[in-house]
Amino acid sequence: MSRDRHVTDDELQRELRDLLTLAVVGDHVRWVLTGADASELADWLGDALVEWRAWADQVAKQLVASGVAPDGRVRSLAEDLTLNWVPSGWLEADEGRRLLGARLRRVAGWACYRRSQATGPHAAVLDVICSGLRAQLRSRPDLAAVQSQDGGLHEDAAVPEKRVRVSQSRAHAAKEENSPTTAP
């Protein structure tokens, strides 16, 4: 198996993990929302969750077609626990929107970056996911807008791909440096 294909399969595994985690977080948020507009956001989440799970299923099928066992174990999902932190107890609708918006923008940015790096059938699956996540963000301006430190709002419909690329490149480089199979 070539190094490039292995990296692409690893990226598909990460995409599967991102989508499954987004669905788990979305379910939890949907159940604990309170306050004004909570039911409207919960209804939207119910529909979005169906899409996230369907996209996860497409990614899993692509991994199977590539001869790779999809990894949706709880242990794998917990690897990114700090990125997916959700407070316990009830969650006001506004806080739920901020939390979901940040996570959805991050997952969309990663999916679009992965799509830009993939080829063939992997690219086709990631294109559907990237386009779908961006469409969800466009349909919900309240999730696409983030609150700045000064309390003002600014648009950030998806994590800028350049910033995602830099972060992933740094993480990949650090992983390669610490790998016991990497030659000094």
XYZ file of N, CA and C in Angstrom:
552
model
N 0.849 -1.175 0.000
C 0.000 0.000 0.000
C 0.893 1.236 0.000
N 0.587 2.203 -0.841
C 1.425 3.397 -0.941
C 1.200 4.312 0.258
N 2.179 5.118 0.556
C 2.093 6.070 1.672
C 0.937 7.046 1.452
N 0.748 7.543 0.201
C -0.320 8.496 -0.085
C -1.692 7.902 0.217
N -1.910 6.653 -0.189
C -3.208 6.035 0.050
C -3.443 5.864 1.550
N -2.418 5.457 2.269
C -2.544 5.286 3.708
C -2.952 6.597 4.375
N -2.319 7.688 3.975
C -2.665 8.992 4.543
C -4.122 9.325 4.232
N -4.570 9.058 3.013
C -5.950 9.344 2.636
C -6.914 8.490 3.451
N -6.609 7.214 3.654
C -7.466 6.372 4.479
C -7.484 6.866 5.922
N -6.340 7.317 6.424
C -6.297 7.893 7.768
C -7.199 9.124 7.845
N -7.165 9.932 6.810
C -8.018 11.123 6.780
C -9.494 10.738 6.743
N -9.828 9.674 6.012
C -11.215 9.209 6.011
C -11.621 8.697 7.386
N -10.713 8.030 8.084
C -11.012 7.592 9.451
C -11.291 8.814 10.335
N -10.495 9.860 10.182
C -10.712 11.086 10.968
C -12.060 11.716 10.614
N -12.403 11.691 9.329
C -13.693 12.243 8.905
C -14.835 11.441 9.527
N -14.720 10.134 9.535
C -15.738 9.291 10.160
C -15.881 9.655 11.635
N -14.754 9.784 12.312
C -14.756 10.148 13.730
C -15.386 11.534 13.936
N -15.049 12.487 13.082
C -15.619 13.834 13.204
C -17.138 13.813 13.052
N -17.633 13.078 12.062
C -19.076 13.044 11.810
C -19.823 12.314 12.924
N -19.284 11.204 13.394
C -19.934 10.474 14.479
C -19.956 11.301 15.759
N -18.856 11.978 16.045
C -18.787 12.812 17.242
C -19.750 13.992 17.126
N -19.817 14.585 15.943
C -20.758 15.684 15.716
C -22.184 15.211 15.983
N -22.516 14.002 15.555
C -23.853 13.452 15.786
C -24.105 13.201 17.275
N -23.117 12.682 17.980
C -23.276 12.423 19.415
C -23.450 13.742 20.166
N -22.600 14.708 19.868
C -22.707 16.028 20.510
C -24.051 16.663 20.159
N -24.446 16.560 18.892
C -25.723 17.129 18.452
C -26.909 16.516 19.172
N -26.889 15.194 19.349
C -27.968 14.541 20.092
C -28.041 15.076 21.514
N -26.902 15.138 22.175
C -26.891 15.613 23.556
C -27.432 17.040 23.651
N -26.927 17.914 22.780
C -27.367 19.310 22.805
C -28.876 19.390 22.549
N -29.363 18.611 21.611
C -30.794 18.614 21.274
C -31.632 18.242 22.492
N -31.156 17.315 23.288
C -31.908 16.851 24.452
C -31.907 17.852 25.601
N -30.869 18.674 25.737
C -30.738 19.522 26.925
C -30.971 21.004 26.663
N -31.397 21.365 25.459
C -31.630 22.773 25.142
C -32.803 23.339 25.936
N -32.649 24.580 26.399
C -33.724 25.288 27.088
C -33.754 26.723 26.587
N -34.816 27.423 26.942
C -34.912 28.835 26.618
C -35.578 29.116 25.287
N -35.531 30.402 24.922
C -36.160 30.865 23.687
C -35.554 30.160 22.474
N -36.379 29.754 21.568
C -35.981 29.114 20.310
C -35.340 27.742 20.489
N -35.410 27.166 21.692
C -34.804 25.853 21.922
C -35.459 24.783 21.055
N -36.778 24.814 20.940
C -37.459 23.767 20.170
C -37.153 23.890 18.681
N -37.008 25.102 18.183
C -36.686 25.299 16.764
C -35.292 24.768 16.458
N -34.327 25.051 17.326
C -32.965 24.546 17.132
C -32.932 23.027 17.292
N -33.682 22.490 18.245
C -33.737 21.038 18.442
C -34.319 20.351 17.202
N -35.339 20.943 16.606
C -35.922 20.376 15.377
C -34.899 20.385 14.242
N -34.182 21.497 14.082
C -33.161 21.573 13.032
C -32.084 20.519 13.276
N -31.683 20.385 14.523
C -30.674 19.386 14.866
C -31.143 17.976 14.538
N -32.419 17.684 14.786
C -32.954 16.368 14.458
C -32.757 16.038 12.989
N -32.978 17.014 12.116
C -32.770 16.809 10.674
C -31.286 16.728 10.332
N -30.477 17.593 10.934
C -29.034 17.613 10.646
C -28.374 16.303 11.079
N -28.812 15.770 12.207
C -28.244 14.514 12.707
C -28.419 13.372 11.717
N -29.552 13.348 11.051
C -29.805 12.309 10.046
C -28.763 12.414 8.930
N -28.483 13.641 8.491
C -27.483 13.831 7.436
C -26.089 13.460 7.926
N -25.719 13.871 9.129
C -24.379 13.572 9.641
C -24.155 12.068 9.722
N -25.183 11.355 10.184
C -25.048 9.892 10.279
C -25.006 9.245 8.896
N -25.780 9.773 7.954
C -25.755 9.235 6.586
C -24.381 9.466 5.948
N -23.797 10.633 6.186
C -22.464 10.909 5.640
C -21.424 9.998 6.312
N -21.570 9.775 7.611
C -20.655 8.859 8.303
C -20.764 7.465 7.689
N -21.968 7.057 7.359
C -22.168 5.757 6.737
C -21.491 5.696 5.367
N -21.570 6.778 4.598
C -20.894 6.819 3.296
C -19.378 6.704 3.467
N -18.840 7.398 4.454
C -17.400 7.324 4.715
C -17.021 5.902 5.119
N -17.823 5.284 5.993
C -17.534 3.915 6.430
C -17.557 2.961 5.230
N -18.516 3.123 4.353
C -18.585 2.272 3.158
C -17.373 2.482 2.258
N -16.899 3.715 2.143
C -15.713 3.987 1.331
C -14.482 3.338 1.947
N -14.386 3.377 3.262
C -13.271 2.714 3.936
C -13.314 1.205 3.690
N -14.503 0.614 3.793
C -14.652 -0.820 3.538
C -14.225 -1.140 2.108
N -14.656 -0.310 1.155
C -14.289 -0.522 -0.252
C -12.773 -0.433 -0.451
N -12.103 0.322 0.411
C -10.646 0.454 0.342
C -9.927 -0.644 1.120
N -10.698 -1.524 1.749
C -10.084 -2.601 2.513
C -9.663 -2.198 3.914
N -10.253 -1.125 4.429
C -9.907 -0.616 5.755
C -11.124 -0.760 6.660
N -10.921 -1.298 7.856
C -12.016 -1.442 8.811
C -12.369 -0.078 9.402
N -13.606 0.392 9.216
C -14.008 1.676 9.806
C -13.935 1.603 11.326
N -13.494 2.678 11.948
C -13.331 2.701 13.401
C -14.264 3.740 14.008
N -15.401 3.278 14.492
C -16.357 4.163 15.141
C -16.507 3.834 16.617
N -15.486 3.200 17.188
C -15.537 2.825 18.605
C -15.559 4.072 19.493
N -16.166 3.938 20.638
C -16.205 5.033 21.608
C -14.792 5.478 21.945
N -13.875 4.530 22.082
C -12.484 4.861 22.392
C -11.912 5.804 21.325
N -12.222 5.542 20.059
C -11.725 6.405 18.980
C -12.361 7.785 19.028
N -13.655 7.818 19.329
C -14.342 9.108 19.409
C -13.802 9.940 20.566
N -13.406 9.288 21.634
C -12.914 9.994 22.819
C -11.533 10.606 22.607
N -10.837 10.246 21.534
C -9.514 10.824 21.277
C -9.560 12.346 21.195
N -10.664 12.880 20.700
C -10.803 14.329 20.525
C -11.700 14.938 21.600
N -11.710 14.356 22.764
C -12.609 14.789 23.820
C -12.493 16.279 24.129
N -11.294 16.811 24.158
C -11.150 18.238 24.471
C -11.774 19.120 23.399
N -11.791 18.669 22.149
C -12.427 19.447 21.083
C -13.939 19.368 21.149
N -14.467 18.339 21.759
C -15.905 18.084 21.757
C -16.533 18.263 23.123
N -15.917 19.034 23.958
C -16.414 19.232 25.307
C -17.782 19.911 25.269
N -18.698 19.380 26.058
C -20.039 19.952 26.203
C -20.314 20.010 27.688
N -20.788 21.159 28.173
C -21.050 21.261 29.614
C -22.179 20.319 30.028
N -22.173 19.915 31.294
C -23.243 19.062 31.801
C -24.455 19.921 32.146
N -25.584 19.275 32.261
C -26.809 19.969 32.645
C -27.508 20.611 31.451
N -28.429 21.491 31.761
C -29.219 22.172 30.738
C -28.362 23.183 30.002
N -28.718 23.446 28.770
C -27.942 24.349 27.922
C -28.888 25.356 27.278
N -28.665 26.626 27.560
C -29.470 27.677 26.932
C -29.295 27.618 25.412
N -30.339 27.934 24.687
C -30.317 27.842 23.225
C -29.176 28.665 22.620
N -28.940 29.872 23.134
C -27.852 30.697 22.595
C -26.493 30.035 22.775
N -26.264 29.445 23.948
C -25.002 28.743 24.194
C -24.910 27.501 23.304
N -26.027 26.821 23.124
C -26.059 25.664 22.231
C -25.697 26.039 20.804
N -26.225 27.193 20.349
C -25.890 27.669 18.994
C -24.405 27.982 18.875
N -23.837 28.626 19.891
C -22.396 28.933 19.855
C -21.569 27.650 19.820
N -21.917 26.726 20.690
C -21.187 25.467 20.763
C -21.304 24.696 19.442
N -22.520 24.543 18.936
C -22.736 23.814 17.676
C -22.104 24.529 16.499
N -22.232 25.848 16.482
C -21.654 26.621 15.382
C -20.149 26.442 15.302
N -19.489 26.526 16.440
C -18.031 26.361 16.453
C -17.643 24.963 15.982
N -18.339 23.946 16.482
C -18.011 22.570 16.098
C -18.331 22.314 14.631
N -19.465 22.792 14.173
C -19.864 22.585 12.778
C -18.909 23.286 11.818
N -18.488 24.503 12.166
C -17.513 25.212 11.315
C -16.194 24.449 11.267
N -15.764 23.933 12.403
C -14.500 23.184 12.463
C -14.584 21.908 11.618
N -15.657 21.153 11.775
C -15.816 19.908 11.017
C -15.933 20.203 9.526
N -16.637 21.270 9.165
C -16.752 21.649 7.747
C -15.391 22.028 7.179
N -14.614 22.778 7.940
C -13.285 23.165 7.480
C -12.386 21.966 7.265
N -12.422 21.016 8.189
C -11.607 19.812 8.050
C -12.060 18.986 6.851
N -13.384 18.850 6.687
C -13.908 18.063 5.552
C -13.485 18.693 4.229
N -13.553 20.011 4.146
C -13.178 20.690 2.899
C -11.674 20.587 2.651
N -10.894 20.658 3.699
C -9.453 20.470 3.529
C -9.163 19.048 3.056
N -9.772 18.080 3.696
C -9.554 16.680 3.298
C -9.969 16.460 1.848
N -11.081 17.065 1.460
C -11.528 16.946 0.074
C -10.463 17.505 -0.864
N -9.853 18.607 -0.508
C -8.838 19.224 -1.370
C -7.601 18.351 -1.518
N -7.379 17.444 -0.569
C -6.201 16.582 -0.590
C -6.479 15.194 -1.169
N -7.747 14.836 -1.324
C -8.118 13.484 -1.735
C -8.286 13.391 -3.247
N -8.246 12.160 -3.728
C -8.478 11.888 -5.148
C -9.455 10.721 -5.267
N -10.014 10.557 -6.445
C -10.876 9.419 -6.745
C -12.119 9.343 -5.885
N -12.501 8.119 -5.520
C -13.735 7.919 -4.744
C -13.709 8.627 -3.384
N -12.534 8.716 -2.770
C -12.432 9.435 -1.490
C -12.851 10.890 -1.681
N -12.375 11.502 -2.758
C -12.701 12.905 -3.030
C -14.199 13.080 -3.257
N -14.809 12.122 -3.941
C -16.240 12.220 -4.223
C -17.058 12.199 -2.927
N -16.723 11.307 -2.008
C -17.430 11.232 -0.731
C -17.208 12.509 0.070
N -15.974 12.966 0.128
C -15.666 14.176 0.891
C -16.293 15.416 0.272
N -16.473 15.425 -1.043
C -17.124 16.552 -1.699
C -18.580 16.669 -1.251
N -19.262 15.540 -1.161
C -20.651 15.536 -0.690
C -20.723 16.079 0.732
N -19.807 15.642 1.583
C -19.813 16.058 2.982
C -19.479 17.538 3.107
N -18.421 17.981 2.435
C -18.024 19.392 2.496
C -19.161 20.287 2.012
N -19.725 19.944 0.879
C -20.832 20.742 0.325
C -22.032 20.738 1.266
N -22.335 19.567 1.830
C -23.476 19.463 2.731
C -23.296 20.257 4.010
N -22.124 20.176 4.604
C -21.868 20.937 5.831
C -21.908 22.438 5.568
N -21.340 22.856 4.448
C -21.394 24.287 4.098
C -22.832 24.739 3.871
N -23.638 23.893 3.242
C -25.053 24.231 3.022
C -25.784 24.355 4.363
N -25.474 23.472 5.295
C -26.092 23.576 6.621
C -25.721 24.892 7.289
N -24.467 25.280 7.188
C -24.042 26.551 7.776
C -24.731 27.738 7.094
N -24.861 27.678 5.777
C -25.551 28.770 5.059
C -27.018 28.849 5.470
N -27.616 27.706 5.752
C -29.033 27.686 6.124
C -29.262 28.199 7.544
N -28.209 28.278 8.324
C -28.313 28.709 9.718
C -27.307 29.812 10.008
N -27.616 31.051 9.599
C -26.681 32.147 9.872
C -26.372 32.299 11.362
N -27.295 31.882 12.228
C -27.046 31.965 13.669
C -25.950 30.996 14.115
N -25.680 29.948 13.334
C -24.576 29.041 13.637
C -23.296 29.482 12.939
N -23.440 30.180 11.807
C -22.276 30.596 11.028
C -21.607 31.830 11.630
N -22.344 32.605 12.407
C -21.781 33.811 13.028
C -21.197 33.433 14.377
N -20.019 33.962 14.648
C -19.391 33.700 15.942
C -19.239 35.002 16.700
N -19.264 34.886 17.998
C -19.100 36.068 18.827
C -17.617 36.285 19.095
N -17.169 37.512 18.838
C -15.764 37.837 19.063
C -15.535 38.158 20.530
N -14.289 38.329 20.912
C -13.929 38.614 22.294
C -14.573 39.906 22.792
N -14.772 40.875 21.875
C -15.367 42.148 22.287
C -16.891 42.095 22.303
N -17.471 40.915 22.046
C -18.911 40.777 22.104
C -19.596 41.001 20.770
N -18.869 41.469 19.755
C -19.464 41.685 18.444
C -19.534 40.387 17.653
N -20.342 40.402 16.613
C -20.471 39.221 15.773
C -19.721 39.430 14.475
N -19.131 38.356 13.961
C -18.551 38.415 12.628
C -18.783 37.074 11.941
N -18.826 37.109 10.624
C -19.092 35.897 9.855
C -17.848 35.025 9.793
N -18.061 33.739 9.914
C -16.993 32.751 9.785
C -17.661 31.450 9.393
N -18.148 31.373 8.152
C -18.978 30.255 7.716
C -18.255 28.923 7.740
N -16.952 28.927 7.650
C -16.191 27.684 7.756
C -14.801 28.032 8.257
N -14.178 27.107 8.924
C -12.812 27.343 9.379
C -11.960 27.627 8.159
N -11.210 28.732 8.154
C -10.381 29.006 6.977
C -9.470 27.827 6.689
N -9.519 27.361 5.436
C -8.778 26.161 5.059
C -7.277 26.325 5.275
N -6.755 27.530 5.098
C -5.323 27.732 5.290
C -4.937 27.455 6.738
N -5.740 27.963 7.689
C -5.453 27.750 9.102
C -5.564 26.264 9.443
N -6.555 25.589 8.896
C -6.714 24.159 9.137
C -5.524 23.401 8.580
N -5.090 23.763 7.354
C -3.950 23.095 6.728
C -2.705 23.248 7.580
N -2.468 24.457 8.099
C -1.285 24.704 8.922
C -1.356 23.880 10.194
N -2.507 23.870 10.860
C -2.652 23.103 12.097
C -2.459 21.624 11.845
N -3.054 21.106 10.770
C -2.919 19.688 10.480
C -1.499 19.350 10.064
N -0.858 20.245 9.331
C 0.525 20.000 8.933
C 1.427 19.936 10.154
N 1.217 20.832 11.102
C 2.011 20.826 12.332
C 1.762 19.546 13.125
N 0.494 19.158 13.235
C 0.162 17.939 13.978
C 0.767 16.717 13.293
N 0.690 16.679 11.972
C 1.251 15.549 11.226
C 2.773 15.517 11.392
N 3.417 16.679 11.318
C 4.870 16.736 11.472
C 5.283 16.274 12.868
N 4.551 16.710 13.884
C 4.868 16.300 15.261
C 4.682 14.800 15.424
N 3.637 14.253 14.819
C 3.395 12.830 14.902
C 4.521 12.062 14.207
N 4.943 12.540 13.046
C 6.016 11.890 12.301
C 7.326 11.931 13.099
N 7.605 13.079 13.755
C 8.815 13.209 14.543
C 8.844 12.228 15.697
N 7.692 11.950 16.279
C 7.609 11.066 17.451
C 7.363 9.614 17.081
N 7.232 9.325 15.803
C 6.961 7.956 15.375
C 8.192 7.083 15.532
N 8.023 5.889 16.106
C 9.179 5.006 16.263
C 9.650 4.432 14.932
N 8.842 4.564 13.871
C 9.236 4.030 12.563
C 9.875 5.066 11.683
N 9.917 6.324 12.142
C 10.526 7.387 11.345
C 12.035 7.372 11.548
N 12.723 7.373 10.445
C 14.199 7.376 10.524
C 14.684 8.730 11.021
N 15.765 8.772 11.835
C 16.260 10.055 12.361
C 16.887 10.884 11.251
